[in-house]
Coordinates of C-alpha atoms in Angstrom, one line a residue:
Chain A
X1 CA 101.5 73.1 97.1
X2 CA 102.7 76.0 95.0
X3 CA 104.9 78.8 96.4
X4 CA 102.8 81.9 96.9
X5 CA 105.5 84.3 98.3
X6 CA 109.1 84.0 97.7
X7 CA 111.9 86.3 99.0
X8 CA 115.4 86.0 97.7
X9 CA 118.4 87.7 99.3
X10 CA 116.5 90.6 100.7
X11 CA 118.8 93.3 102.2
X12 CA 117.7 96.5 103.8
X13 CA 120.1 98.4 106.0
X14 CA 119.3 101.6 107.9
X15 CA 121.8 104.4 108.7
X16 CA 121.6 103.3 112.3
X17 CA 123.1 99.9 111.3
X18 CA 119.8 98.0 112.0
X19 CA 118.0 96.2 109.2
X20 CA 118.1 92.8 107.5
X21 CA 120.7 91.0 105.4
X22 CA 120.3 88.2 102.9
X23 CA 116.8 87.1 103.9
X24 CA 115.5 84.3 101.8
X25 CA 112.2 82.4 102.4
X26 CA 109.3 80.7 100.7
X27 CA 105.7 80.7 101.8
X28 CA 103.4 78.1 100.3
X29 CA 99.9 78.9 99.3
X30 CA 97.5 78.8 102.2
X31 CA 100.2 78.7 104.8
X32 CA 100.4 80.8 107.9
X33 CA 104.0 81.8 108.6
X34 CA 105.2 83.8 111.6
X35 CA 108.2 86.0 111.7
X36 CA 109.2 85.9 115.4
X37 CA 112.0 87.7 117.1
X38 CA 112.9 90.3 119.7
X39 CA 112.3 94.0 118.9
X40 CA 114.8 95.4 116.4
X41 CA 115.5 92.0 114.8
X42 CA 114.2 93.1 111.4
X43 CA 110.9 91.2 111.3
X44 CA 108.8 94.3 110.6
X45 CA 111.4 95.4 108.0
X46 CA 110.7 92.2 106.1
X47 CA 107.0 92.6 106.4
X48 CA 107.0 96.2 105.3
X49 CA 109.2 95.3 102.4
X50 CA 106.6 92.7 101.3
X51 CA 103.8 95.3 101.6
X52 CA 105.7 97.9 99.7
X53 CA 106.2 100.4 102.5
X54 CA 110.0 100.0 102.4
X55 CA 112.2 99.9 99.5
X56 CA 114.8 97.1 99.9
X57 CA 118.5 97.9 99.1
X58 CA 118.7 94.7 97.1
X59 CA 116.9 91.4 96.7
X60 CA 113.8 90.0 95.0
X61 CA 110.2 89.6 96.3
X62 CA 107.9 87.4 94.2
X63 CA 104.2 87.0 94.8
X64 CA 102.5 84.2 92.7
X65 CA 105.6 84.1 90.6
X66 CA 105.5 87.8 89.7
X67 CA 108.1 90.3 91.0
X68 CA 106.5 93.0 93.1
X69 CA 109.7 94.8 94.2
X70 CA 109.2 97.8 92.0
X71 CA 105.5 98.2 92.7
X72 CA 104.0 100.8 95.1
X73 CA 101.8 99.5 98.0
X74 CA 98.6 100.3 96.1
X75 CA 99.6 98.1 93.2
X76 CA 100.7 95.1 95.2
X77 CA 98.4 92.1 95.7
X78 CA 99.0 92.2 99.4
X79 CA 97.0 93.6 102.3
X80 CA 98.3 94.6 105.7
X81 CA 96.8 94.8 109.1
X82 CA 98.8 97.2 111.3
X83 CA 99.3 97.2 115.1
X84 CA 96.9 100.1 115.6
X85 CA 95.4 103.1 113.9
X86 CA 94.1 101.0 111.1
X87 CA 90.7 102.6 110.7
X88 CA 89.8 106.1 109.5
X89 CA 87.8 107.8 112.3
X90 CA 85.9 110.1 110.0
X91 CA 84.3 107.3 108.1
X92 CA 81.7 104.8 109.2
X93 CA 82.6 101.1 109.4
X94 CA 80.9 100.6 106.0
X95 CA 82.9 103.3 104.4
X96 CA 86.1 102.0 106.0
X97 CA 85.4 98.6 104.5
X98 CA 84.2 99.8 101.2
X99 CA 87.0 102.3 100.5
X100 CA 89.2 99.9 98.7
X101 CA 86.4 98.5 96.6
X102 CA 85.2 102.0 95.7
X103 CA 88.6 102.8 94.4
X104 CA 88.4 99.6 92.3
X105 CA 85.0 100.9 90.9
X106 CA 83.2 97.8 92.1
X107 CA 79.4 98.1 91.7
X108 CA 77.5 99.2 94.8
X109 CA 75.5 96.0 95.3
X110 CA 78.6 93.9 95.2
X111 CA 80.3 96.2 97.7
X112 CA 77.4 95.8 100.0
X113 CA 77.5 92.1 99.8
X114 CA 81.3 91.9 100.2
X115 CA 81.1 94.1 103.3
X116 CA 78.4 92.0 104.8
X117 CA 80.3 88.8 104.2
X118 CA 83.5 90.2 105.6
X119 CA 81.8 91.4 108.8
X120 CA 80.1 88.0 109.2
X121 CA 83.6 86.4 108.9
X122 CA 85.0 88.5 111.7
X123 CA 81.8 87.9 113.8
X124 CA 80.7 91.6 113.8
X125 CA 77.6 91.6 111.6
X126 CA 75.5 94.8 111.6
X127 CA 78.0 97.4 112.7
X128 CA 78.1 99.1 109.3
X129 CA 76.6 102.3 110.5
X130 CA 78.9 102.7 113.5
X131 CA 82.1 104.7 113.7
X132 CA 85.4 103.3 114.7
X133 CA 85.4 105.3 118.0
X134 CA 82.2 103.4 119.0
X135 CA 84.0 100.1 118.8
X136 CA 86.4 98.5 121.3
X137 CA 90.0 98.0 120.5
X138 CA 89.5 94.3 119.7
X139 CA 86.5 95.1 117.5
X140 CA 88.5 97.7 115.6
X141 CA 91.2 95.2 114.9
X142 CA 88.6 92.7 113.6
X143 CA 87.3 95.4 111.3
X144 CA 90.9 96.0 110.1
X145 CA 91.2 92.2 109.4
X146 CA 87.8 92.3 107.6
X147 CA 88.9 95.2 105.4
X148 CA 91.9 93.2 104.3
X149 CA 90.0 90.0 103.8
X150 CA 87.4 91.5 101.5
X151 CA 90.1 92.7 99.1
X152 CA 91.0 89.0 98.7
X153 CA 94.8 89.6 98.7
X154 CA 97.3 87.1 97.5
X155 CA 99.1 87.5 100.8
X156 CA 97.7 88.9 104.0
X157 CA 100.3 90.7 106.1
X158 CA 99.8 91.1 109.9
X159 CA 102.1 93.4 111.9
X160 CA 101.6 92.5 115.5
X161 CA 97.8 93.1 115.1
X162 CA 96.9 91.9 118.6
X163 CA 99.7 93.3 120.7
X164 CA 97.7 96.2 121.9
X165 CA 94.9 94.0 123.2
X166 CA 94.7 92.4 126.6
X167 CA 95.7 88.8 127.1
X168 CA 92.3 87.2 127.1
X169 CA 91.2 89.0 124.0
X170 CA 94.5 88.3 122.3
X171 CA 93.8 84.6 122.9
X172 CA 90.4 84.8 121.3
X173 CA 91.6 86.8 118.3
X174 CA 94.3 84.2 117.7
X175 CA 91.8 81.4 117.6
X176 CA 89.5 83.4 115.3
X177 CA 92.3 84.3 113.0
X178 CA 93.2 80.6 112.7
X179 CA 89.6 79.8 111.9
X180 CA 89.4 82.5 109.3
X181 CA 92.6 81.2 107.8
X182 CA 91.2 77.7 107.5
X183 CA 88.0 79.0 106.1
X184 CA 89.5 81.3 103.4
X185 CA 92.7 79.4 102.7
X186 CA 94.5 82.7 102.6
X187 CA 98.3 82.9 102.7
X188 CA 99.3 84.9 105.8
X189 CA 102.6 86.3 107.1
X190 CA 102.3 87.3 110.7
X191 CA 104.8 89.3 112.7
X192 CA 105.0 89.0 116.4
X193 CA 107.4 89.2 119.3
X194 CA 105.2 87.0 121.4
X195 CA 106.4 83.4 121.2
X196 CA 103.3 81.9 122.6
X197 CA 101.3 83.6 119.8
X198 CA 103.8 82.3 117.2
X199 CA 103.8 78.7 118.6
X200 CA 100.0 78.5 118.8
X201 CA 99.2 80.1 115.4
X202 CA 101.7 79.2 112.8
X203 CA 102.3 76.4 110.3
X204 CA 105.9 77.5 110.3
X205 CA 107.9 79.9 112.4
X206 CA 110.8 82.0 111.2
X207 CA 112.9 83.0 114.1
X208 CA 114.9 86.1 113.4
X209 CA 117.7 87.8 115.3
X210 CA 119.8 90.9 114.5
X211 CA 118.7 91.0 110.9
X212 CA 119.3 87.3 110.1
X213 CA 117.1 84.2 110.0
X214 CA 118.1 81.8 112.9
X215 CA 115.7 79.0 112.1
X216 CA 112.7 78.1 109.9
X217 CA 110.7 75.2 111.2
X218 CA 107.3 74.0 112.4
X219 CA 106.4 75.2 116.0
X220 CA 107.0 71.7 117.4
X221 CA 110.4 71.4 115.9
X222 CA 111.4 74.9 117.0
X223 CA 110.5 74.0 120.5
X224 CA 112.1 70.5 120.5
X225 CA 115.2 71.1 118.6
X226 CA 116.3 74.7 118.3
X227 CA 119.1 75.0 115.8
X228 CA 121.0 77.7 117.6
X229 CA 121.7 78.8 121.1
X230 CA 119.7 82.0 120.4
X231 CA 116.6 80.0 119.4
X232 CA 117.0 77.8 122.5
X233 CA 117.2 80.9 124.7
X234 CA 114.4 82.7 123.0
X235 CA 111.7 80.0 122.7
X236 CA 110.2 78.7 125.9
X237 CA 111.9 78.2 129.2
X238 CA 115.3 76.7 129.1
X239 CA 118.2 75.8 131.4
X240 CA 121.8 76.1 130.3
X241 CA 124.6 74.1 131.9
X242 CA 128.2 74.1 130.8
X243 CA 129.9 70.8 129.9
X244 CA 132.8 69.2 127.9
X245 CA 133.2 66.7 125.2
X246 CA 135.3 63.7 126.3
X247 CA 135.9 60.5 124.3
X248 CA 133.1 61.6 121.9
X249 CA 130.6 61.9 124.7
X250 CA 129.0 65.0 126.2
X251 CA 129.8 65.2 129.9
X252 CA 128.1 67.4 132.4
X253 CA 129.4 66.5 135.9
X254 CA 128.6 62.9 136.4
X255 CA 126.0 62.8 133.5
X256 CA 127.0 61.5 130.1
X257 CA 125.1 62.0 126.8
X258 CA 125.8 60.8 123.1
X259 CA 127.6 63.4 121.0
X260 CA 125.1 63.5 118.1
X261 CA 126.2 66.9 116.7
X262 CA 130.0 65.9 116.6
X263 CA 131.0 68.8 118.8
X264 CA 134.4 69.2 120.4
X265 CA 135.8 71.0 123.5
X266 CA 133.8 73.2 125.7
X267 CA 130.0 73.0 125.2
X268 CA 126.7 74.4 126.6
X269 CA 123.9 72.0 127.2
X270 CA 120.3 73.2 127.0
X271 CA 117.6 71.4 129.0
X272 CA 113.9 72.2 129.2
X273 CA 112.6 72.4 132.8
X274 CA 110.2 69.6 132.1
X275 CA 113.1 67.4 131.1
X276 CA 114.9 67.9 134.5
X277 CA 114.4 65.0 136.9
X278 CA 114.9 65.4 140.7
X279 CA 115.6 62.5 143.0
X280 CA 116.8 61.9 146.6
X281 CA 120.6 62.2 147.1
X282 CA 121.8 58.7 146.6
X283 CA 125.4 59.3 147.7
X284 CA 126.9 58.0 144.5
X285 CA 129.9 59.7 142.9
X286 CA 128.5 60.2 139.4
X287 CA 125.3 62.2 138.7
X288 CA 124.7 65.9 139.4
X289 CA 124.0 67.2 142.9
X290 CA 122.4 70.3 144.3
X291 CA 120.4 72.0 147.0
X292 CA 116.7 73.0 146.7
X293 CA 116.4 76.7 146.8
X294 CA 112.8 77.3 146.1
X295 CA 109.5 75.4 145.4
X296 CA 106.7 77.3 143.8
X297 CA 103.3 75.7 143.0
X298 CA 101.9 77.1 139.8
X299 CA 98.6 75.5 139.4
X300 CA 98.8 71.9 138.1
X301 CA 102.6 71.8 138.3
X302 CA 105.4 73.2 140.4
X303 CA 108.6 75.0 139.6
X304 CA 111.5 73.8 141.6
X305 CA 114.8 75.8 141.7
X306 CA 117.9 73.8 142.5
X307 CA 121.4 75.3 143.0
X308 CA 123.7 72.7 141.4
X309 CA 127.1 72.2 143.0
X310 CA 129.5 74.0 140.7
X311 CA 127.0 74.4 137.8
X312 CA 124.8 77.3 139.0
X313 CA 121.0 77.4 139.4
X314 CA 118.6 75.2 137.4
X315 CA 114.8 75.1 137.1
X316 CA 112.6 72.0 137.0
X317 CA 108.9 71.5 136.4
X318 CA 107.6 68.8 138.6
X319 CA 104.1 67.3 139.1
X320 CA 102.4 68.9 142.1
X321 CA 102.2 65.7 144.1
X322 CA 105.9 64.9 144.0
X323 CA 107.0 68.3 145.3
X324 CA 105.2 67.6 148.6
X325 CA 108.2 65.5 149.7
X326 CA 110.7 68.2 148.8
X327 CA 111.8 70.8 151.4
X328 CA 114.1 73.8 151.2
X329 CA 117.8 73.1 151.7
X330 CA 117.3 69.4 150.9
X331 CA 120.1 67.7 149.0
X332 CA 119.0 66.1 145.7
X333 CA 120.4 64.4 142.7
X334 CA 119.5 65.8 139.3
X335 CA 119.3 64.1 135.9
X336 CA 118.3 65.2 132.4
X337 CA 115.9 63.2 130.2
X338 CA 116.9 65.0 127.1
X339 CA 119.5 67.6 126.2
X340 CA 120.5 69.7 123.2
X341 CA 124.2 70.6 123.0
X342 CA 125.8 73.8 121.5
X343 CA 129.4 74.8 121.2
X344 CA 130.4 77.2 124.0
X345 CA 131.4 80.6 122.7
Chain B
X1 CA 75.4 133.7 158.0
X2 CA 79.0 132.8 158.8
X3 CA 78.1 129.1 159.2
X4 CA 76.8 129.1 155.7
X5 CA 80.1 130.3 154.2
X6 CA 82.0 127.9 156.3
X7 CA 79.8 125.0 155.0
X8 CA 80.5 126.0 151.4
X9 CA 84.2 126.1 151.9
X10 CA 86.8 128.7 151.1
X11 CA 87.6 127.2 147.7
X12 CA 84.0 127.5 146.4
X13 CA 83.7 131.1 147.6
X14 CA 87.0 132.0 145.9
X15 CA 85.8 130.3 142.7
X16 CA 82.6 132.2 142.8
X17 CA 84.3 135.6 143.3
X18 CA 86.6 134.8 140.4
X19 CA 83.6 134.0 138.2
X20 CA 81.9 137.3 139.2
X21 CA 85.0 139.3 138.5
X22 CA 85.2 137.5 135.1
X23 CA 81.6 138.3 134.2
X24 CA 82.0 141.9 135.3
X25 CA 85.2 142.5 133.3
X26 CA 84.1 140.5 130.3
X27 CA 80.4 140.9 129.9
X28 CA 80.1 144.3 131.6
X29 CA 81.7 146.3 128.8
X30 CA 79.8 144.4 126.1
X31 CA 76.5 145.1 127.9
X32 CA 77.4 148.7 128.3
X33 CA 78.2 148.8 124.6
X34 CA 74.9 147.3 123.7
X35 CA 73.0 149.8 125.8
X36 CA 75.1 152.7 124.4
X37 CA 74.3 151.6 120.8
X38 CA 70.6 152.0 121.3
X39 CA 70.6 155.3 123.3
X40 CA 70.4 158.9 122.2
X41 CA 70.8 160.6 125.6
X42 CA 72.8 159.0 128.4
X43 CA 74.4 161.2 131.0
X44 CA 76.6 160.2 133.9
X45 CA 74.6 159.6 137.0
X46 CA 71.8 157.8 135.2
X47 CA 71.9 154.0 135.3
X48 CA 70.0 153.7 132.0
X49 CA 69.8 156.1 129.0
X50 CA 67.1 158.8 129.2
X51 CA 66.1 158.2 125.6
X52 CA 66.3 155.0 123.6
X53 CA 66.7 155.3 119.8
X54 CA 67.9 153.7 116.6
X55 CA 69.2 156.9 115.2
X56 CA 72.9 155.9 115.2
X57 CA 72.1 152.7 113.6
X58 CA 70.4 154.6 110.8
X59 CA 73.4 157.0 110.6
X60 CA 76.0 154.2 110.5
X61 CA 74.1 152.1 108.0
X62 CA 73.3 155.0 105.7
X63 CA 76.8 156.4 105.5
X64 CA 78.2 155.2 102.1
X65 CA 81.7 155.1 103.4
X66 CA 80.8 152.7 106.2
X67 CA 78.8 150.3 104.1
X68 CA 81.7 150.2 101.6
X69 CA 84.2 149.5 104.4
X70 CA 82.1 146.5 105.6
X71 CA 82.1 145.0 102.2
X72 CA 85.8 145.7 101.8
X73 CA 86.7 144.2 105.1
X74 CA 84.9 141.0 104.3
X75 CA 86.4 140.8 100.9
X76 CA 89.9 141.2 102.3
X77 CA 89.3 138.7 105.1
X78 CA 88.0 136.2 102.5
X79 CA 91.0 136.8 100.3
X80 CA 93.5 136.5 103.2
X81 CA 91.9 133.3 104.4
X82 CA 91.9 131.6 100.9
X83 CA 95.4 132.7 100.1
X84 CA 96.9 131.6 103.5
X85 CA 95.1 128.3 103.1
X86 CA 96.7 127.8 99.7
X87 CA 100.2 128.8 101.1
X88 CA 100.2 127.4 104.6
X89 CA 98.4 124.1 104.3
X90 CA 101.0 122.5 102.1
X91 CA 103.7 124.0 104.3
X92 CA 102.0 122.5 107.4
X93 CA 101.8 119.1 105.7
X94 CA 105.5 119.3 105.0
X95 CA 106.3 120.3 108.6
X96 CA 104.2 117.4 109.8
X97 CA 105.4 114.7 107.5
X98 CA 108.7 115.4 105.9
X99 CA 111.9 115.4 108.0
X100 CA 114.2 118.1 106.7
X101 CA 117.1 119.9 108.3
X102 CA 116.2 122.9 110.5
X103 CA 112.5 122.1 110.2
X104 CA 112.0 123.1 113.9
X105 CA 113.9 126.3 113.3
X106 CA 111.7 127.2 110.4
X107 CA 108.5 126.3 112.2
X108 CA 109.7 128.5 115.1
X109 CA 110.6 131.4 112.8
X110 CA 106.8 132.0 112.2
X111 CA 106.8 133.3 115.7
X112 CA 109.2 136.1 114.7
X113 CA 106.5 138.4 113.3
X114 CA 104.9 138.3 116.7
X115 CA 108.2 138.9 118.5
X116 CA 108.8 142.5 117.4
X117 CA 106.7 145.7 117.9
X118 CA 104.2 145.5 115.0
X119 CA 104.5 149.2 114.1
X120 CA 108.2 148.9 113.5
X121 CA 107.6 145.8 111.3
X122 CA 104.9 147.5 109.3
X123 CA 107.0 150.6 108.7
X124 CA 109.8 148.6 107.3
X125 CA 107.3 146.6 105.2
X126 CA 105.8 149.9 104.0
X127 CA 109.3 151.1 102.9
X128 CA 109.6 147.8 100.9
X129 CA 106.1 148.0 99.5
X130 CA 106.8 151.6 98.4
X131 CA 109.6 150.5 96.2
X132 CA 107.6 147.6 94.8
X133 CA 104.6 149.8 94.1
X134 CA 102.4 147.8 96.5
X135 CA 101.3 150.8 98.6
X136 CA 97.6 151.6 98.4
X137 CA 96.8 148.3 96.6
X138 CA 94.6 145.4 97.6
X139 CA 97.5 143.0 97.3
X140 CA 99.6 145.1 99.6
X141 CA 96.8 145.1 102.3
X142 CA 96.2 141.4 101.9
X143 CA 99.9 140.6 102.3
X144 CA 100.2 142.7 105.4
X145 CA 97.2 140.8 106.9
X146 CA 98.8 137.5 106.0
X147 CA 101.9 138.3 108.0
X148 CA 99.8 138.2 111.2
X149 CA 98.2 134.9 110.5
X150 CA 101.0 132.8 109.1
X151 CA 101.7 131.5 112.6
X152 CA 98.2 130.3 113.3
X153 CA 97.8 128.9 109.8
X154 CA 100.9 126.9 109.9
X155 CA 101.2 125.7 113.5
X156 CA 97.6 124.6 114.1
X157 CA 97.3 122.6 110.8
X158 CA 100.8 121.1 111.4
X159 CA 99.6 119.7 114.7
X160 CA 96.4 118.5 113.0
X161 CA 98.4 116.7 110.3
X162 CA 100.7 115.2 112.9
X163 CA 97.6 113.7 114.6
X164 CA 96.9 111.7 111.5
X165 CA 98.8 108.5 112.2
X166 CA 101.1 107.1 109.5
X167 CA 99.4 103.7 109.7
X168 CA 96.1 105.4 108.8
X169 CA 97.7 106.8 105.6
X170 CA 99.6 103.5 104.9
X171 CA 96.5 101.4 105.3
X172 CA 94.8 103.6 102.7
X173 CA 97.7 103.1 100.3
X174 CA 97.5 99.4 101.1
X175 CA 93.8 99.1 100.0
X176 CA 94.7 100.7 96.7
X177 CA 94.6 104.5 97.1
X178 CA 97.2 106.6 95.3
X179 CA 99.2 109.1 97.4
X180 CA 97.0 111.9 96.1
X181 CA 93.8 110.0 96.9
X182 CA 95.1 109.3 100.4
X183 CA 95.6 113.0 101.0
X184 CA 92.2 113.9 99.7
X185 CA 90.1 111.1 101.3
X186 CA 92.0 110.4 104.5
X187 CA 94.6 113.0 105.6
X188 CA 92.8 116.2 104.7
X189 CA 89.3 115.2 106.2
X190 CA 91.0 114.0 109.4
X191 CA 93.0 117.3 109.7
X192 CA 89.9 119.4 108.8
X193 CA 88.9 120.5 112.3
X194 CA 92.3 122.0 112.9
X195 CA 92.4 123.6 109.5
X196 CA 88.9 125.1 110.0
X197 CA 89.8 126.5 113.4
X198 CA 92.9 128.1 111.9
X199 CA 90.9 129.5 109.0
X200 CA 88.3 131.0 111.3
X201 CA 91.0 132.7 113.3
X202 CA 92.6 134.0 110.2
X203 CA 89.3 135.4 109.0
X204 CA 88.6 137.1 112.3
X205 CA 92.2 138.4 112.6
X206 CA 92.0 139.9 109.2
X207 CA 88.6 141.6 110.0
X208 CA 90.2 143.1 113.1
X209 CA 93.5 144.3 111.6
X210 CA 94.0 148.1 111.7
X211 CA 97.6 149.1 112.1
X212 CA 99.0 147.5 109.0
X213 CA 96.0 148.5 106.9
X214 CA 96.3 152.0 108.1
X215 CA 99.9 152.2 107.0
X216 CA 99.7 150.4 103.7
X217 CA 96.1 150.8 102.5
X218 CA 95.4 154.5 103.1
X219 CA 93.7 156.3 101.4
X220 CA 91.8 153.9 99.2
X221 CA 91.5 150.8 101.4
X222 CA 89.5 151.8 104.5
X223 CA 88.5 148.7 106.3
X224 CA 86.0 148.6 109.2
X225 CA 88.6 149.1 112.0
X226 CA 90.1 152.1 110.1
X227 CA 86.6 153.7 109.7
X228 CA 86.1 153.0 113.3
X229 CA 88.9 155.3 114.2
X230 CA 87.4 158.2 112.4
X231 CA 83.9 157.5 113.7
X232 CA 85.2 157.5 117.3
X233 CA 87.1 160.7 116.7
X234 CA 84.3 162.6 114.8
X235 CA 81.0 161.4 116.2
X236 CA 79.4 160.7 119.7
X237 CA 80.3 157.5 121.4
X238 CA 76.9 155.9 120.5
X239 CA 78.0 155.7 116.8
X240 CA 81.2 154.0 117.9
X241 CA 79.1 151.5 119.9
X242 CA 76.9 150.7 117.0
X243 CA 80.0 150.1 114.9
X244 CA 81.7 148.0 117.5
X245 CA 78.7 145.7 117.5
X246 CA 78.8 145.4 113.8
X247 CA 82.5 144.6 114.1
X248 CA 81.9 142.0 116.9
X249 CA 79.0 140.3 115.3
X250 CA 80.9 138.2 112.8
X251 CA 83.3 137.0 115.5
X252 CA 80.5 135.8 117.7
X253 CA 78.6 134.2 114.9
X254 CA 81.6 132.4 113.5
X255 CA 82.8 131.2 116.9
X256 CA 79.3 129.9 117.7
X257 CA 79.2 128.1 114.4
X258 CA 82.6 126.6 115.0
X259 CA 81.9 125.8 118.7
X260 CA 82.0 122.1 118.1
X261 CA 85.4 122.4 116.4
X262 CA 87.1 125.0 118.6
X263 CA 88.3 122.9 121.4
X264 CA 91.1 123.9 123.7
X265 CA 92.9 120.7 122.6
X266 CA 93.2 121.7 118.9
X267 CA 94.4 125.2 119.9
X268 CA 96.9 123.9 122.5
X269 CA 98.3 121.2 120.2
X270 CA 99.2 123.9 117.7
X271 CA 101.4 125.6 120.2
X272 CA 103.4 122.5 121.3
X273 CA 106.8 122.6 119.7
X274 CA 107.7 118.9 119.1

């Protein structure tokens, strides 16, 4: 597929020192890409630069092979959904939706049809005559999405559009957005600090930290093989245990793993809680030993905290049945099914 | 009887007394004024006038001077309102949207004209106007009136513009509106209630202004409040009552018309220094 949005060496620094440096990324046509990162990482800066609300210090932004860097927001083929305050309270929903088309001097009958279609797409048919204050927060955001959709933008930009909504609604909106995306084939760039949202929604995730891109990959790959220690810490739950490289093998206590990344010296090993295995203390010298500190049943699985001898605390997800045999203070042996190693700073 | 008061509770009784006091102090004089305006003979011990009549209404409305002053007052008030909108609304927008050094200081400086004794201020203005040849001119009177309303006209619309969220302006840019179109179709209509309230206050304030007009506008620019002084001095109090009602009527009519807009919130937000 062709590249719809291309950013080359985008740099924007604020006086405070925050901002982004040397951002380059490509978004294919019809792709939904998420910019994910903690607050202040620069994800919104990138999005606002694409939308034209920020002037980058340097760099190039191309949409459908045309440079848009010099264009004001109203001339760009993008449309943006903001976190809140999207709608104009003094206009009816119809006028809110029609505003952009009226500026484009679209014939009335066409506007009417476009508004109807857009409202049907966001599952709110028949609210044309209402005013924004008569709709709930979730409905208002849907109208905002509808307004962007009916302008048929080359790239749809979404700036944490669901973050002000409650968890259940956020979930629904996510699914709906995904459906709309499949239906319309729109290219979307989505900004969020919510990793669950990013993992469930995106074709690809761009993890950002302190103004730089840490990793660009599909959600599964981001979760399974985070490139950097930051991504490992940021995405999902993760345990970190210190280890060393000896004779080209990773060594954590009595456990040994192959050194695939060719690291040397002191290392940090990252283990997902679901990859931690707990067994009875066998009394053997090798292996990793610890004491059970806490067992919490969280629905269909349980979280077990173990204090490792000399390696600190570690969390493990266990099936609910197996934790019945575990008791507080019990000595156990711990093994890892899968690890990812990083050099220790 | 005492059980009844106890059942109501001290708080309720206190609130009731407060309300009565308010009504007596606020509505009492107005009522008195209304009765006075329609009386021809009303002496002290009588509760109501001995003779009702419209004679002072005839007198006031037939006097050429008075009819002229009413026209002049409304002309000046309209001019003051329009001019201060033209000057203050862009300033208010700048205060709300543009960050510039000392903006808070400048916004606060509008309070200065209200911080000094008015008469002192007017005298020094009069000295200045004399040199500029603005004494006894329409422009001079209008300028003096505007000094009083600059604060309302800047503070309240500033707050109104601040209440328009940047995302609302940006999303209008986003769907294709030029900055001017955004201001016309989004920002201005959303800030309109605040601007209207400020304008109404400006209009009423100008209708009511006497001191400055007296100093700068005499002898040719006799507005309603100025004529009021001479009527009170020269004629029985009934004539003054009739004139007060004429002077109060626009206030009441305008406030009733704007009732929907004049909320305590809009006023209060204008006086928050952010």
